[in-house]
Tab-separated table of C-alpha atoms in Angstrom:
chain	number	residue	atom	x	y	z
A	198	MET	CA	-0.216	-6.389	-14.061
A	199	ARG	CA	-3.748	-5.149	-13.460
A	200	ILE	CA	-4.670	-1.903	-11.689
A	201	GLY	CA	-7.519	-1.809	-9.208
A	202	MET	CA	-8.814	0.722	-6.766
A	203	ALA	CA	-10.713	0.470	-3.513
A	204	ILE	CA	-13.635	2.804	-2.806
A	205	ASN	CA	-13.585	4.633	0.427
A	206	TYR	CA	-16.284	3.047	2.589
A	207	ALA	CA	-16.611	6.003	4.958
A	208	ASP	CA	-17.848	8.748	2.634
A	209	GLY	CA	-17.934	9.993	-0.835
A	210	PHE	CA	-19.299	6.815	-2.417
A	211	ARG	CA	-21.635	8.402	-4.995
A	212	GLU	CA	-18.924	10.867	-5.926
A	213	THR	CA	-16.347	8.192	-6.429
A	214	VAL	CA	-18.758	6.033	-8.504
A	215	ALA	CA	-19.261	9.023	-10.748
A	216	GLU	CA	-15.585	8.927	-11.535
A	217	ILE	CA	-15.484	5.264	-12.518
A	218	SER	CA	-16.093	5.700	-16.199
A	219	ALA	CA	-13.215	8.154	-16.350
A	220	LEU	CA	-11.037	5.823	-14.319
A	221	GLU	CA	-11.918	2.962	-16.763
A	222	ARG	CA	-10.798	5.074	-19.638
A	223	ALA	CA	-7.590	5.852	-17.734
A	224	GLY	CA	-6.797	2.138	-17.475
A	225	LEU	CA	-8.375	0.924	-14.253
A	226	ASP	CA	-9.160	-2.806	-14.401
A	227	VAL	CA	-10.869	-3.592	-11.034
A	228	ILE	CA	-12.940	-1.585	-8.575
A	229	SER	CA	-13.423	-3.030	-5.053
A	230	VAL	CA	-15.653	-2.122	-2.199
A	231	PRO	CA	-14.567	-2.859	1.438
A	232	GLU	CA	-16.939	-3.960	4.196
A	233	ALA	CA	-15.882	-3.142	7.716
A	234	TYR	CA	-18.566	-1.859	10.079
A	235	SER	CA	-19.810	0.528	7.422
A	236	PHE	CA	-22.544	0.266	4.846
A	237	ASP	CA	-22.651	-3.221	3.386
A	238	ALA	CA	-20.542	-3.817	0.351
A	239	VAL	CA	-23.105	-5.832	-1.614
A	240	SER	CA	-25.620	-3.060	-2.226
A	241	GLN	CA	-22.820	-0.770	-3.352
A	242	LEU	CA	-21.335	-3.386	-5.657
A	243	GLY	CA	-24.749	-3.905	-7.262
A	244	PHE	CA	-24.991	-0.178	-7.793
A	245	ILE	CA	-21.577	-0.094	-9.414
A	246	ALA	CA	-22.394	-3.055	-11.653
A	247	GLY	CA	-25.314	-1.057	-13.061
A	248	GLN	CA	-23.047	1.941	-13.763
A	249	THR	CA	-20.272	0.071	-15.566
A	250	SER	CA	-19.833	-2.350	-18.432
A	251	THR	CA	-16.241	-3.662	-18.576
A	252	ILE	CA	-14.435	-3.076	-15.292
A	253	SER	CA	-14.277	-6.014	-12.823
A	254	ILE	CA	-15.992	-5.467	-9.460
A	255	ALA	CA	-14.720	-7.082	-6.263
A	256	SER	CA	-15.711	-7.367	-2.655
A	257	GLY	CA	-12.733	-6.280	-0.646
A	258	ILE	CA	-13.643	-8.116	1.670
A	259	LEU	CA	-16.835	-9.904	2.761
A	260	GLN	CA	-16.314	-11.173	6.274
A	261	ILE	CA	-16.707	-14.873	6.602
A	262	TYR	CA	-18.644	-14.822	9.847
A	263	THR	CA	-21.435	-12.440	8.861
A	264	ARG	CA	-23.201	-14.580	6.221
A	265	THR	CA	-23.881	-18.241	5.934
A	266	PRO	CA	-21.752	-20.010	3.303
A	267	THR	CA	-24.729	-20.518	0.992
A	268	LEU	CA	-25.734	-16.880	1.323
A	269	THR	CA	-22.206	-15.856	0.411
A	270	ALA	CA	-22.441	-18.162	-2.670
A	271	MET	CA	-25.881	-16.748	-3.614
A	272	THR	CA	-24.608	-13.191	-3.215
A	273	ALA	CA	-21.550	-13.844	-5.320
A	274	ALA	CA	-23.665	-15.520	-8.062
A	275	GLY	CA	-26.109	-12.640	-7.989
A	276	LEU	CA	-23.389	-9.983	-8.294
A	277	ASP	CA	-21.782	-12.015	-11.103
A	278	TYR	CA	-25.165	-12.076	-12.872
A	279	VAL	CA	-25.888	-8.364	-12.652
A	280	SER	CA	-22.349	-7.525	-13.746
A	281	ASP	CA	-22.333	-10.039	-16.644
A	282	GLY	CA	-19.510	-12.140	-15.223
A	283	ARG	CA	-17.335	-9.405	-13.829
A	284	PHE	CA	-17.492	-10.192	-10.099
A	285	ILE	CA	-14.526	-11.269	-7.879
A	286	LEU	CA	-15.423	-12.663	-4.452
A	287	GLY	CA	-12.985	-11.317	-1.895
A	288	ILE	CA	-13.409	-12.865	1.544
A	289	GLY	CA	-11.526	-12.666	4.851
A	290	ALA	CA	-11.845	-13.234	8.533
A	291	SER	CA	-11.555	-9.560	9.704
A	292	GLY	CA	-10.755	-9.603	13.400
A	293	PRO	CA	-12.416	-10.285	16.750
A	294	GLN	CA	-12.922	-6.564	17.488
A	295	VAL	CA	-15.256	-6.272	14.542
A	296	ILE	CA	-16.778	-9.765	14.453
A	297	GLU	CA	-17.500	-10.047	18.177
A	298	GLY	CA	-17.756	-6.327	18.911
A	299	PHE	CA	-20.098	-5.291	16.098
A	300	HIS	CA	-21.780	-8.478	14.903
A	301	GLY	CA	-21.876	-10.379	18.232
A	302	VAL	CA	-20.572	-13.550	16.599
A	303	ARG	CA	-17.828	-15.752	17.974
A	304	TYR	CA	-14.523	-15.370	16.190
A	305	ASP	CA	-13.108	-18.864	15.868
A	306	ALA	CA	-11.258	-21.201	13.480
A	307	PRO	CA	-10.842	-18.666	10.584
A	308	VAL	CA	-8.606	-20.942	8.510
A	309	SER	CA	-10.800	-24.056	8.543
A	310	ARG	CA	-14.034	-22.012	8.186
A	311	THR	CA	-12.548	-20.352	5.081
A	312	ARG	CA	-11.863	-23.693	3.422
A	313	GLU	CA	-15.399	-24.954	4.139
A	314	ILE	CA	-16.995	-21.758	2.850
A	315	ILE	CA	-15.112	-21.943	-0.405
A	316	GLU	CA	-16.009	-25.601	-0.898
A	317	ILE	CA	-19.689	-24.847	-0.235
A	318	CYS	CA	-19.669	-21.855	-2.581
A	319	ARG	CA	-18.289	-23.859	-5.443
A	320	THR	CA	-20.871	-26.610	-4.839
A	321	VAL	CA	-23.642	-23.960	-5.085
A	322	TRP	CA	-22.164	-22.373	-8.231
A	323	ARG	CA	-22.077	-25.831	-9.940
A	324	ARG	CA	-25.823	-26.081	-9.130
A	325	GLU	CA	-25.297	-29.304	-7.142
A	326	LYS	CA	-27.477	-30.183	-4.272
A	327	VAL	CA	-25.779	-28.844	-1.183
A	328	GLU	CA	-24.904	-31.759	1.076
A	329	TYR	CA	-21.939	-30.866	3.262
A	330	GLN	CA	-20.480	-32.412	6.385
A	331	GLY	CA	-17.817	-30.194	7.807
A	332	LYS	CA	-16.398	-29.341	11.196
A	333	HIS	CA	-18.163	-25.963	11.194
A	334	TYR	CA	-20.980	-26.259	8.688
A	335	THR	CA	-23.439	-29.142	8.191
A	336	ILE	CA	-25.949	-28.726	5.358
A	337	PRO	CA	-28.778	-29.638	5.577
A	338	LEU	CA	-29.119	-29.109	9.333
A	339	PRO	CA	-29.309	-32.530	11.117
A	340	ALA	CA	-32.677	-33.405	12.495
A	341	ASP	CA	-31.400	-33.423	16.069
A	342	LYS	CA	-30.419	-29.774	15.690
A	343	GLY	CA	-33.579	-28.484	14.065
A	344	THR	CA	-37.019	-29.460	12.917
A	345	GLY	CA	-35.854	-32.373	10.796
A	346	LEU	CA	-37.551	-30.885	7.764
A	347	GLY	CA	-34.416	-29.640	5.968
A	348	LYS	CA	-33.574	-31.282	2.697
A	349	PRO	CA	-30.759	-30.897	0.161
A	350	LEU	CA	-31.425	-28.065	-2.290
A	351	LYS	CA	-29.551	-26.637	-5.289
A	352	LEU	CA	-29.504	-23.053	-6.534
A	353	ILE	CA	-32.620	-22.211	-8.618
A	354	ASN	CA	-30.830	-19.858	-10.974
A	355	HIS	CA	-28.140	-20.829	-13.468
A	356	PRO	CA	-25.028	-18.821	-12.544
A	357	VAL	CA	-23.133	-16.982	-15.217
A	358	ARG	CA	-20.046	-18.907	-14.125
A	359	GLU	CA	-19.619	-22.020	-12.050
A	360	ARG	CA	-16.181	-20.865	-10.952
A	361	ILE	CA	-16.297	-17.286	-9.620
A	362	PRO	CA	-12.764	-16.181	-8.653
A	363	VAL	CA	-12.216	-16.221	-4.910
A	364	VAL	CA	-9.611	-13.979	-3.409
A	365	VAL	CA	-8.698	-14.516	0.253
A	366	ALA	CA	-7.284	-11.826	2.559
A	367	ALA	CA	-4.707	-13.729	4.578
A	368	LEU	CA	-1.726	-12.946	6.802
A	369	GLY	CA	-0.770	-15.895	8.989
A	370	PRO	CA	1.267	-18.797	7.596
A	371	ARG	CA	-1.528	-21.371	7.863
A	372	SER	CA	-3.999	-19.115	6.212
A	373	VAL	CA	-1.585	-18.089	3.460
A	374	ALA	CA	-0.639	-21.681	2.752
A	375	GLN	CA	-4.288	-22.660	2.498
A	376	THR	CA	-5.021	-19.704	0.205
A	377	ALA	CA	-2.200	-20.680	-2.061
A	378	GLU	CA	-3.647	-24.176	-2.188
A	379	ILE	CA	-7.382	-23.497	-2.816
A	380	ALA	CA	-8.096	-19.885	-3.879
A	381	GLU	CA	-7.722	-18.048	-7.189
A	382	GLY	CA	-6.095	-15.055	-5.456
A	383	TRP	CA	-4.356	-13.910	-2.295
A	384	GLN	CA	-4.737	-10.423	-0.824
A	385	PRO	CA	-2.142	-9.530	1.809
A	386	ILE	CA	-2.103	-6.178	3.522
A	387	PHE	CA	0.894	-3.782	3.670
A	388	PHE	CA	2.786	-5.762	1.116
A	389	HIS	CA	6.564	-5.144	1.311
A	390	PRO	CA	8.000	-6.592	-1.957
A	391	GLU	CA	11.574	-7.022	-0.660
A	392	ARG	CA	10.554	-8.694	2.543
A	393	ALA	CA	7.420	-10.605	1.514
A	394	ALA	CA	9.316	-13.794	0.642
A	395	SER	CA	10.936	-13.989	4.064
A	396	VAL	CA	7.536	-13.658	5.725
A	397	TRP	CA	5.333	-15.741	3.425
A	398	GLY	CA	7.570	-17.612	1.006
A	399	GLU	CA	7.540	-20.906	2.891
A	400	ALA	CA	3.770	-20.857	3.356
A	401	LEU	CA	3.181	-19.949	-0.342
A	402	ALA	CA	5.375	-22.812	-1.469
A	403	GLU	CA	3.580	-25.267	0.865
A	404	GLY	CA	0.202	-24.317	-0.569
A	405	ALA	CA	1.418	-24.252	-4.150
A	406	ALA	CA	2.618	-27.840	-3.819
A	407	LYS	CA	-0.974	-28.952	-3.118
A	408	ARG	CA	-2.685	-26.652	-5.605
A	409	ASP	CA	-5.069	-27.974	-8.224
A	410	PRO	CA	-3.624	-27.044	-11.674
A	411	SER	CA	-7.090	-26.139	-12.871
A	412	LEU	CA	-7.048	-23.088	-10.573
A	413	GLY	CA	-4.196	-21.575	-12.609
A	414	ALA	CA	-1.416	-19.545	-11.085
A	415	LEU	CA	-2.123	-17.757	-7.821
A	416	GLU	CA	-3.062	-14.087	-8.314
A	417	VAL	CA	-1.459	-11.699	-5.810
A	418	TYR	CA	-3.264	-8.507	-4.895
A	419	ALA	CA	-1.156	-5.761	-3.284
A	420	SER	CA	-2.732	-2.565	-2.036
A	421	PRO	CA	-0.223	0.283	-2.171
A	422	VAL	CA	-1.051	3.946	-1.972
A	423	VAL	CA	-0.014	5.646	-5.154
A	424	GLN	CA	1.127	9.286	-5.522
A	425	ILE	CA	3.306	10.082	-8.472
A	426	GLY	CA	4.922	13.498	-8.910
A	427	SER	CA	7.826	15.714	-7.960
A	428	ASP	CA	6.084	16.693	-4.667
A	429	ALA	CA	4.767	13.221	-3.776
A	430	GLU	CA	7.011	12.972	-0.664
A	431	LYS	CA	4.864	15.524	1.133
A	432	TYR	CA	2.034	12.895	1.348
A	433	ILE	CA	4.084	10.501	3.500
A	434	PRO	CA	3.035	12.002	6.843
A	435	ALA	CA	-0.599	11.869	5.801
A	436	LEU	CA	-0.369	8.067	5.365
A	437	LYS	CA	1.015	7.355	8.811
A	438	PRO	CA	-2.177	7.715	10.904
A	439	HIS	CA	-3.809	4.903	8.916
A	440	LEU	CA	-0.820	2.619	9.439
A	441	ALA	CA	-0.668	3.557	13.129
A	442	LEU	CA	-4.334	2.629	13.500
A	443	TYR	CA	-3.648	-0.897	12.182
A	444	ILE	CA	-0.245	-1.476	13.748
A	445	GLY	CA	-1.196	0.056	17.073
A	446	GLY	CA	-4.938	-0.140	17.502
A	447	MET	CA	-6.365	-3.118	15.611
A	448	GLY	CA	-6.332	-5.572	18.504
A	449	ALA	CA	-4.882	-5.988	21.966
A	450	LYS	CA	-1.274	-6.749	22.731
A	451	GLY	CA	-0.406	-10.165	21.403
A	452	LYS	CA	-3.607	-10.232	19.340
A	453	ASN	CA	-2.819	-7.721	16.607
A	454	PHE	CA	-2.064	-9.434	13.259
A	455	TYR	CA	-0.852	-6.232	11.683
A	456	ASN	CA	1.550	-5.501	14.451
A	457	ASP	CA	2.920	-9.062	14.086
A	458	LEU	CA	3.396	-8.499	10.359
A	459	VAL	CA	5.329	-5.313	10.833
A	460	ARG	CA	7.526	-7.088	13.390
A	461	ASP	CA	8.144	-9.869	10.856
A	462	TYR	CA	9.285	-7.189	8.389
A	463	GLY	CA	12.048	-6.328	10.806
A	464	TYR	CA	10.508	-3.348	12.620
A	465	GLU	CA	10.197	-4.937	16.032
A	466	ALA	CA	11.073	-1.935	18.159
A	467	GLU	CA	8.997	0.442	16.006
A	468	ALA	CA	5.925	-1.803	16.189
A	469	GLU	CA	6.270	-2.060	19.963
A	470	GLN	CA	6.530	1.721	20.297
A	471	ILE	CA	3.541	2.412	17.929
A	472	GLN	CA	1.368	-0.016	19.812
A	473	GLU	CA	2.310	1.376	23.285
A	474	LEU	CA	1.554	4.919	22.181
A	475	TYR	CA	-1.658	4.137	20.359
A	476	LEU	CA	-3.087	2.049	23.169
A	477	ALA	CA	-2.211	4.883	25.576
A	478	GLY	CA	-4.316	7.228	23.520
A	479	GLN	CA	-1.336	9.058	22.013
A	480	LYS	CA	-2.432	8.630	18.419
A	481	ASP	CA	-0.420	11.535	16.923
A	482	GLU	CA	2.751	10.274	18.538
A	483	ALA	CA	1.979	6.751	17.317
A	484	ALA	CA	1.615	7.991	13.809
A	485	ALA	CA	4.891	9.965	14.018
A	486	ALA	CA	6.646	6.770	15.163
A	487	VAL	CA	5.782	4.947	11.850
A	488	PRO	CA	9.047	4.788	9.869
A	489	ASP	CA	9.236	6.724	6.611
A	490	GLU	CA	11.100	3.721	5.209
A	491	LEU	CA	8.086	1.436	5.878
A	492	VAL	CA	5.673	3.870	4.226
A	493	ARG	CA	7.882	4.094	1.103
A	494	ALA	CA	8.377	0.314	0.928
A	495	ILE	CA	4.681	-0.603	0.850
A	496	SER	CA	3.616	2.382	-1.323
A	497	LEU	CA	4.150	3.807	-4.800
A	498	ILE	CA	5.188	7.325	-3.860
A	499	GLY	CA	7.702	9.489	-5.712
A	500	THR	CA	8.690	10.698	-9.135
A	501	GLU	CA	7.869	8.592	-12.205
A	502	ASP	CA	11.313	7.090	-12.162
A	503	GLU	CA	11.113	6.247	-8.472
A	504	VAL	CA	7.645	4.683	-8.845
A	505	ALA	CA	8.859	2.677	-11.827
A	506	GLN	CA	11.549	1.179	-9.636
A	507	ARG	CA	9.062	0.288	-6.971
A	508	LEU	CA	6.810	-1.300	-9.580
A	509	ALA	CA	9.637	-3.498	-10.728
A	510	ALA	CA	10.051	-4.645	-7.113
A	511	PHE	CA	6.292	-5.469	-6.827
A	512	ASP	CA	6.501	-7.300	-10.141
A	513	ALA	CA	9.537	-9.262	-9.071
A	514	ALA	CA	7.706	-10.263	-5.889
A	515	GLY	CA	4.828	-11.824	-7.931
A	516	VAL	CA	2.245	-9.162	-7.611
A	517	THR	CA	-0.359	-9.438	-10.410
A	518	THR	CA	-2.922	-6.787	-9.355
A	519	LEU	CA	-2.301	-3.419	-7.728
A	520	SER	CA	-5.379	-2.478	-5.795
A	521	VAL	CA	-4.336	1.113	-5.180
A	522	SER	CA	-5.669	4.037	-3.254
A	523	THR	CA	-4.454	7.606	-3.803
A	524	ALA	CA	-3.903	10.615	-1.684
A	525	ALA	CA	-4.995	12.796	-4.597
A	526	PRO	CA	-7.460	15.435	-3.313
A	527	ASP	CA	-9.782	15.707	-6.358
A	528	PRO	CA	-11.306	13.528	-9.099
A	529	GLY	CA	-9.218	14.933	-11.940
A	530	GLU	CA	-5.997	14.290	-10.095
A	531	ARG	CA	-7.080	10.752	-9.186
A	532	VAL	CA	-7.713	10.020	-12.885
A	533	ARG	CA	-4.331	11.534	-13.769
A	534	GLN	CA	-2.621	9.376	-11.181
A	535	VAL	CA	-4.209	6.192	-12.659
A	536	THR	CA	-3.299	7.331	-16.183
A	537	VAL	CA	0.362	7.802	-15.235
A	538	LEU	CA	0.434	4.528	-13.289
A	539	ARG	CA	-1.101	2.666	-16.287
A	540	GLY	CA	1.672	3.985	-18.457
A	541	LEU	CA	4.389	2.973	-16.010
A	542	VAL	CA	2.848	-0.508	-15.613
A	543	ASP	CA	2.594	-0.970	-19.367
A	544	ASN	CA	6.270	-0.048	-19.689
A	545	LEU	CA	7.271	-2.352	-16.882
A	546	ARG	CA	8.649	-5.128	-19.056
A	547	GLY	CA	9.834	-2.952	-21.963
């Protein structure tokens, strides 16, 4: 099981990058940079590539609507080049609030668009001329939709790899099934090891049945918060506002994927209450309504023995990479947390 960490996109980027060499020594395998409506992830990933030598770097995630498929492929190939083959392309649909609200682009057909984008990216990385006829993307642009001067082109540079790993952030059954079929990795959010199979098991099996064996086994990226120690329980209240934001505020009623997920986990009444409170502007009350049980289930919080038990649950559920964040307040403690977690992971299977 690999250990990754996501960099906070809101602040402290340079300070966090300065810690990466220490985190590498502590056993960190992957560093990822999110892209919401913050600074772009690509410039930061390039900066990290220049500051590191062994750790994998990942986009976590690039939104599928904000770049053309070929630009996504060029960007991934460029980041793979400057990192000497250490890049992982994380992509996802985000949501209509960000895509339409910040980018002014229509949010539609996320599942079929994702398939087409991945197919186009792999064509570009193989340095084949890009000729693609899809439902959403047609390359070159037909003459009746442009000047008629477009012609098939292939990437000028020779990529480091013609198969850059693609990890898809997916929640819905159709999206998860497709991810299990065509991507190297799957990144769910708020992964609950004991209940994941009841939510996604059927979709994962459906996709796996169609999977090309050359892709290898599907990598599963979970993103728990980690806090290991005798006083770790005190951090639980601090994690609730973030969960309340997603469960209650990331979308209107009936259009909130995260609220749907928590309902599927069995917290129907709690999800309803959190959303009602959050949309009414009662954010503190919404956070307080997040069940402690849910926070513990999707996190790695507790003593070393307690976290070891939770790690076993994540392992049994098929998780291959833990892309963790930590509530630790300072760099030294963050490094210590990764060091302890590395030891627990290494001891996982005796």
